[in-house]
XYZ file of C-alpha atoms in Angstrom:
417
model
C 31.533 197.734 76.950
C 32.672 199.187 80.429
C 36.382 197.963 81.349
C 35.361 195.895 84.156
C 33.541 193.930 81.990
C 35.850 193.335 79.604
C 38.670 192.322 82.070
C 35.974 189.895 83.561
C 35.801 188.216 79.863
C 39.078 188.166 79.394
C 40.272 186.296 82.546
C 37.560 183.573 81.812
C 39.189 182.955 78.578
C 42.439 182.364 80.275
C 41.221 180.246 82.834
C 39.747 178.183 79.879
C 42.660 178.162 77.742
C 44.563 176.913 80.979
C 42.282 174.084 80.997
C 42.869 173.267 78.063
C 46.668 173.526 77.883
C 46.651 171.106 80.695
C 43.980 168.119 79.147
C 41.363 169.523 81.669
C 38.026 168.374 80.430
C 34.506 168.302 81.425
C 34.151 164.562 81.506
C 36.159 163.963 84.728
C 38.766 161.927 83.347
C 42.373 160.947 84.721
C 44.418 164.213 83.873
C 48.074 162.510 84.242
C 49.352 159.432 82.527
C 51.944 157.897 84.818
C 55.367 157.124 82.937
C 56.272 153.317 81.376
C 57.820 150.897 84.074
C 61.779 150.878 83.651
C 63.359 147.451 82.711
C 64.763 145.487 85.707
C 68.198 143.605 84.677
C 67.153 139.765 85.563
C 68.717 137.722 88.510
C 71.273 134.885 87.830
C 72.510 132.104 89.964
C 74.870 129.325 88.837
C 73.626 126.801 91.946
C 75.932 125.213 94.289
C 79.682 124.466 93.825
C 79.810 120.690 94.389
C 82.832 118.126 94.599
C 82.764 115.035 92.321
C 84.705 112.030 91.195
C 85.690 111.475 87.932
C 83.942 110.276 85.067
C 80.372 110.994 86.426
C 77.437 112.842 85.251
C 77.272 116.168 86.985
C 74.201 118.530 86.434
C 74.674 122.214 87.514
C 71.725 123.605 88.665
C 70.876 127.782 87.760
C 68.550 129.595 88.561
C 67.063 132.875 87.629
C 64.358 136.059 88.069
C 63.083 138.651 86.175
C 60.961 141.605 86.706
C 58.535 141.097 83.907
C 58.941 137.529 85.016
C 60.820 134.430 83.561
C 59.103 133.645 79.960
C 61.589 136.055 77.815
C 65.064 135.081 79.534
C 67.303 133.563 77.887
C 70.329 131.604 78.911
C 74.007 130.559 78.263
C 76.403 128.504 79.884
C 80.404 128.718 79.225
C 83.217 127.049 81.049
C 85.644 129.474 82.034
C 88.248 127.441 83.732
C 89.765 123.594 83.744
C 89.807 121.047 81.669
C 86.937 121.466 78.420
C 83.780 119.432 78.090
C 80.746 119.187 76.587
C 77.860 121.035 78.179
C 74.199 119.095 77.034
C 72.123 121.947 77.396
C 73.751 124.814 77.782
C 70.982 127.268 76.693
C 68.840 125.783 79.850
C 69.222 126.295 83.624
C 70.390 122.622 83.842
C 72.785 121.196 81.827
C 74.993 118.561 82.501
C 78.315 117.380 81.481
C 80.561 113.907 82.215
C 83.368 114.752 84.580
C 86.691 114.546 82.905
C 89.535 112.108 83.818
C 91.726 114.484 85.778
C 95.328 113.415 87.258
C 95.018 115.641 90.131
C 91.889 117.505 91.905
C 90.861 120.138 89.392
C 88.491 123.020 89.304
C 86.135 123.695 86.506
C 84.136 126.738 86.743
C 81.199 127.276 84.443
C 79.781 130.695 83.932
C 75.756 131.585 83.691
C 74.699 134.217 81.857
C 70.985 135.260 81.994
C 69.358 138.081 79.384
C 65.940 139.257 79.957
C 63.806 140.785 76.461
C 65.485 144.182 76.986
C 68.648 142.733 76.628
C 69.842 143.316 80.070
C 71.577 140.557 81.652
C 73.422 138.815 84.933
C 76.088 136.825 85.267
C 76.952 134.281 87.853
C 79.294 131.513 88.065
C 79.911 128.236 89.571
C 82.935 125.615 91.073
C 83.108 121.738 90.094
C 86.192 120.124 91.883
C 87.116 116.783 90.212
C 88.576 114.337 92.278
C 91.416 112.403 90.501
C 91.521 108.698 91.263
C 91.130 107.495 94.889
C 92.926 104.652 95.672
C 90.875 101.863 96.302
C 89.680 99.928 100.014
C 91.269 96.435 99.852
C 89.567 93.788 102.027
C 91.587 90.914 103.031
C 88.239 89.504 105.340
C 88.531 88.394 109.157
C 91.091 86.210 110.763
C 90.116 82.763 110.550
C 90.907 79.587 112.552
C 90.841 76.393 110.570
C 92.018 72.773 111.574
C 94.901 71.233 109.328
C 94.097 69.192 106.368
C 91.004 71.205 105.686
C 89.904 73.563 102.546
C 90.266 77.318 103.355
C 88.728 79.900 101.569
C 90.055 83.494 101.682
C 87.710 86.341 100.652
C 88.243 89.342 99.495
C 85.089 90.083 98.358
C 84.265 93.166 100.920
C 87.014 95.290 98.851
C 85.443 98.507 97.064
C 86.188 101.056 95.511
C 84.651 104.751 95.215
C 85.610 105.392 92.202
C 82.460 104.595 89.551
C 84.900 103.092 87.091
C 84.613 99.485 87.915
C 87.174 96.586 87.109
C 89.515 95.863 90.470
C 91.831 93.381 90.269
C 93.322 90.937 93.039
C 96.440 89.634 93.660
C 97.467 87.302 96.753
C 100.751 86.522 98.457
C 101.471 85.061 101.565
C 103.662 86.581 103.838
C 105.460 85.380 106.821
C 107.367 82.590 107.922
C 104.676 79.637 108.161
C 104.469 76.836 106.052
C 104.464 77.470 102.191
C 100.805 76.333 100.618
C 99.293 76.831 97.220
C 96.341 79.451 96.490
C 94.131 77.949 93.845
C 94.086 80.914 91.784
C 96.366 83.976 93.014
C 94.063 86.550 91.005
C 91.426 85.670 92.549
C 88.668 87.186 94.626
C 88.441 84.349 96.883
C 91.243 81.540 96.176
C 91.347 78.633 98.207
C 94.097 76.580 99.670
C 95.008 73.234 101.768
C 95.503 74.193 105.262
C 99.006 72.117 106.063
C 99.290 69.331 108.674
C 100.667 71.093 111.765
C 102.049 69.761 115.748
C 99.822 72.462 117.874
C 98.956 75.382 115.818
C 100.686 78.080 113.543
C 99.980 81.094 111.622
C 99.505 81.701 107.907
C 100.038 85.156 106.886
C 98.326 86.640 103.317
C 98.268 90.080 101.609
C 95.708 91.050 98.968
C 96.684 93.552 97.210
C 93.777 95.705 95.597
C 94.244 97.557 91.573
C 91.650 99.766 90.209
C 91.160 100.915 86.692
C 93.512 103.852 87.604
C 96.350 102.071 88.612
C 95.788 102.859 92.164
C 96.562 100.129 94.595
C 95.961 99.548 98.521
C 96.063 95.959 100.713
C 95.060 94.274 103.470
C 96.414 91.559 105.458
C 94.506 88.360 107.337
C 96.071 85.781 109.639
C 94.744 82.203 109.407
C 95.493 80.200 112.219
C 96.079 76.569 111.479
C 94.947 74.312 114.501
C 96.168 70.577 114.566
C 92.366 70.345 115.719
C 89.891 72.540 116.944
C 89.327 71.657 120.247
C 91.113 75.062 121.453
C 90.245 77.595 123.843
C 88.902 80.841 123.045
C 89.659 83.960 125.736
C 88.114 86.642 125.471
C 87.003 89.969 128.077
C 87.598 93.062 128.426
C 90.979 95.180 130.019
C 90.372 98.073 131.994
C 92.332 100.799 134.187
C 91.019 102.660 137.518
C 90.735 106.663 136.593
C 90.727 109.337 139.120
C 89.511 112.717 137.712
C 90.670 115.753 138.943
C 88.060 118.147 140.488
C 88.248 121.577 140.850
C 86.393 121.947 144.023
C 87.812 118.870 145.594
C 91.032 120.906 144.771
C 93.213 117.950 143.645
C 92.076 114.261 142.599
C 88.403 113.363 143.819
C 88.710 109.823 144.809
C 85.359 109.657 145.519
C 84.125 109.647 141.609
C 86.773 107.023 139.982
C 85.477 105.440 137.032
C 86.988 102.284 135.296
C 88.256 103.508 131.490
C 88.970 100.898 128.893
C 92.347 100.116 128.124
C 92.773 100.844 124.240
C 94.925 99.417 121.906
C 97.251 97.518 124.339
C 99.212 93.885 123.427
C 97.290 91.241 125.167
C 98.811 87.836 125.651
C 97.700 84.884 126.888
C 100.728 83.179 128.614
C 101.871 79.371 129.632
C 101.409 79.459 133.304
C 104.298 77.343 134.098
C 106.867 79.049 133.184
C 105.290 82.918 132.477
C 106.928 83.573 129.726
C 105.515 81.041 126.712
C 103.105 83.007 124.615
C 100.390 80.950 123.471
C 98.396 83.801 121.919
C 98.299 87.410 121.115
C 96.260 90.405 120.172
C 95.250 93.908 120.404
C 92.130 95.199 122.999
C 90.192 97.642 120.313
C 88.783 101.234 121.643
C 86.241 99.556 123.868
C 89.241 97.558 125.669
C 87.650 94.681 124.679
C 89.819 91.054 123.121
C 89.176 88.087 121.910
C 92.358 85.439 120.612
C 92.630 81.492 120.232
C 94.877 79.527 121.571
C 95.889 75.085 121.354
C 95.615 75.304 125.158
C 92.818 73.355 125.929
C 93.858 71.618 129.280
C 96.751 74.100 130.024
C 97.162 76.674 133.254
C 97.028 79.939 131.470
C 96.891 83.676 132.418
C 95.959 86.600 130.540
C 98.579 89.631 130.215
C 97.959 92.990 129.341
C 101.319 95.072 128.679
C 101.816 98.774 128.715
C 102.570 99.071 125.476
C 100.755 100.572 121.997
C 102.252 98.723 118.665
C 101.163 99.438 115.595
C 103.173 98.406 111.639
C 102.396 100.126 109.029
C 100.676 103.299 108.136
C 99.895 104.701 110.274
C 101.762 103.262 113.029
C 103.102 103.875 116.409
C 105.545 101.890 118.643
C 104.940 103.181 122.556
C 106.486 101.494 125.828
C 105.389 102.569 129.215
C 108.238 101.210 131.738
C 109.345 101.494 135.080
C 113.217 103.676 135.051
C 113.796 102.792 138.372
C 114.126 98.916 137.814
C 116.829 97.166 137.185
C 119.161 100.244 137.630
C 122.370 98.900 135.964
C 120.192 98.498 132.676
C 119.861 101.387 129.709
C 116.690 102.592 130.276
C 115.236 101.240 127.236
C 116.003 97.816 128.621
C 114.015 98.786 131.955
C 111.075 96.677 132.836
C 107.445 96.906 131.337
C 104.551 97.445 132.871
C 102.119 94.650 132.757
C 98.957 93.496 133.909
C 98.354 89.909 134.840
C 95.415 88.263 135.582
C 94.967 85.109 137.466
C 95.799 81.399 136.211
C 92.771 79.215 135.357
C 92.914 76.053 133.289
C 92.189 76.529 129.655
C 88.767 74.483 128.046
C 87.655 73.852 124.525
C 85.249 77.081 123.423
C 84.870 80.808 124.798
C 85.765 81.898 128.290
C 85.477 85.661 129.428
C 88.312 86.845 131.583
C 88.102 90.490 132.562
C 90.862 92.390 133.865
C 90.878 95.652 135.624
C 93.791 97.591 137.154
C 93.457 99.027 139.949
C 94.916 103.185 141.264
C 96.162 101.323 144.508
C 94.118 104.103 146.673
C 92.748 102.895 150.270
C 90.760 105.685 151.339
C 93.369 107.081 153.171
C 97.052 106.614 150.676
C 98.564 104.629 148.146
C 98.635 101.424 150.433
C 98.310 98.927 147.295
C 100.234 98.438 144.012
C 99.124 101.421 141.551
C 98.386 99.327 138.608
C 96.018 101.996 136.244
C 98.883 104.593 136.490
C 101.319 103.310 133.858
C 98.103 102.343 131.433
C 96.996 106.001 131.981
C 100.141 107.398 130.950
C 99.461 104.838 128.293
C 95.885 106.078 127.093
C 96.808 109.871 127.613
C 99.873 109.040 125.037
C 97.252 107.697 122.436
C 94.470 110.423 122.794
C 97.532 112.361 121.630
C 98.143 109.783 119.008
C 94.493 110.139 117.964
C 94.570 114.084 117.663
C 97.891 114.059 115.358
C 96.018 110.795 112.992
C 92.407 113.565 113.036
C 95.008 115.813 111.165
C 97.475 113.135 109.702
C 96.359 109.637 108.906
C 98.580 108.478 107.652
C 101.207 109.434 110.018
C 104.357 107.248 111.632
C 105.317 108.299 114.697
C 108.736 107.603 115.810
C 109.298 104.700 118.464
C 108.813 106.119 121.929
C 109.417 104.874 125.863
C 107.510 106.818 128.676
C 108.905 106.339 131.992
C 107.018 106.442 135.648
C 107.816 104.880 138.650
C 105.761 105.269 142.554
C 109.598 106.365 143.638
C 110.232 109.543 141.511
C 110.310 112.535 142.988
C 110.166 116.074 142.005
C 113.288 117.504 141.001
C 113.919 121.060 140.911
C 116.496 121.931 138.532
C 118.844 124.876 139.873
C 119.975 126.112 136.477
């Protein structure tokens, strides 16, 4: 055999014995296997943190993913943090568990841990704030006017309390210096009582006092006004004050766009017109400016007063005086005059009548040529949208008693110091 021949042979075996060192065949098939997917640790989330009130049933809420999808995970629960309890179903992606009775907020944090069938797992956990004990809302019901002799009820009945344990308890007292009279059954959710025999009219002041399973407590007081009979007049209307926005391209006050703003939270009286001082009734306008009060003064020449003033007992509360420190200068200045609005006298009838009053900025067109009546009830409402801000933050704030002074005869004063 010549040499070329031979070397011919001899690379045709190697090519062959390549082939076959590399699963080369002559049927065509797939010469490469492609490797076996890696294992994917699962996904694991604990759900929402959430914010609950003692004693209820809370259900967290996991959930979980897996590559080779969810049918092999497994999953376990544990509580990590706050006071113990018992899970129901820890194993699943839902298990619940009663909120403890906690003395103050308290976190519990649960852990969720999720294990796929290659024994890779996740972890995730989760916040439960339990709210201790909330004090309950105690309702004392609205202010009633009742004629003497008759049978009062008072109702407490629109108390709650957020809490889910149930079982309030109710205690009334009355308060003030009316007549004494005798509840039917202090404990009571509504107790009634004899209204007293009375010359004219006079108030009977009660507390109820509201107890919840925690010992928590709050109250609520309710006026009932005892008429010798009911043939008295009701006022009612609204109180408002002129309001002259600034403008920026007007470059000082634009007169031309005043707007009438209610008067909130003022003392509104309605006053004996023959002497101008006898207070026959009084309230409070609410944040529409609107009031409504009752008076034995069917037949009588009456006016309605609104004073510059923002009183509130209590908590929260607020005592604010708007007066005038250039009256009556021999006088402290606390002892200055209020600022009051008076509407005209009419004569007082049996049932509702709407009396409206509305002060006025005093501007002509061309100066200050009549009495500037809104000012001192702005100065009033700008004091209580202050008041308003610090109760958004506080509410249960008590702001010490305070007197704002203005006057149409200050002037600027330019300190040299």
């Amino acid at each position: 055999m010549s040499v070329a021949k031979m070397s011919r042979n001899l690379l045709f075996l190697s090519v062959v014995g390549l082939l076959a060192a590399c699963g080369g065949s002559s049927g065509g098939g797939n010469a490469f296997e492609p490797p076996p997917p890696v294992n994917q640790a699962p996904t694991a989330e604990a759900g929402p943190d959430q914010t609950v009130a003692r004693f209820v049933t809370v259900s967290l809420a996991g959930s979980a993913t897996d590559d080779a999808g969810t049918s092999g995970l497994s999953y376990a629960w544990n509580q990590t943090a706050g006071t113990n309890v018992t899970l129901n179903g820890s194993d699943t992606l839902t298990p619940s568990f009663a909120a403890p009775d906690v003395s103050a907020d308290e976190d519990l944090i649960f852990e969720l841990t999720v294990t796929d069938v290659g024994n890779l797992s996740a972890t995730d956990s989760v916040t439960i704030t339990v709210l201790a004990n909330v004090a309950p809302t105690a309702d004392a019901g609205p202010d009633q006017s009742v004629e003497q002799n008759t049978i009062v009820t008072l109702d407490g009945s629109a108390s709650s309390d957020d809490d889910p344990v149930s079982g309030l308890t109710y205690a009334w007292t009355q308060t003030g210096t009316g007549p004494a009279v005798v509840l039917s059954d202090a404990a009571a959710v509504q107790p009634t009582f004899t209204a007293p025999s009375v010359t004219g009219s006079v108030a009977l002041n009660f507390r109820l006092t509201v107890t919840d399973a925690g010992n928590a407590t709050s109250f609520d007081d309710v006026v009932v006004t005892v008429f010798e009979n009911l043939t008295a007049a009701i006022v009612s209307g609204k109180a408002r004050y002129e309001s002259v926005p600034y403008s920026s391209a007007a470059g000082g006050l634009s007169y031309g766009t005043t707007t009438y703003l209610p008067i909130r939270r003022a003392t509104v009286q309605l006053v004996d017109a023959a002497n101008g001082t006898t207070v026959l009734a009084q309230t409070t306008t609410d944040n529409n400016g609107d009031y409504s009060m009752t008076a034995m003064a069917a037949g009588t020449s009456v006016f309605v007063r609104v004073r510059a003033e923002l009183k509130q007992a209590g908590t929260p509360g607020w005592d604010v005086e708007v007066r005038d420190n250039t009256s009556n200068p021999a006088l402290d200045l606390a002892d200055r005059a209020l600022y009051v609005l008076d509407g005209a006298a009419f004569n007082a009838s049996p049932g509702t009548q709407t009396v409206d009053l509305d002060a006025p900025s005093g501007w002509t067109g061309a100066g200050y040529g009549n009495t500037r009546a809104a000012a001192p009830f702005s100065v009033l409402d700008t004091i209580y949208r202050g008041i308003e801000l610090v109760l958004s933050a506080d509410p249960d704030v008590v702001f010490p008693p305070l007197d704002a002074y203005w006057s149409v005869n200050n002037t600027p004063n330019v300190g040299t110091g």
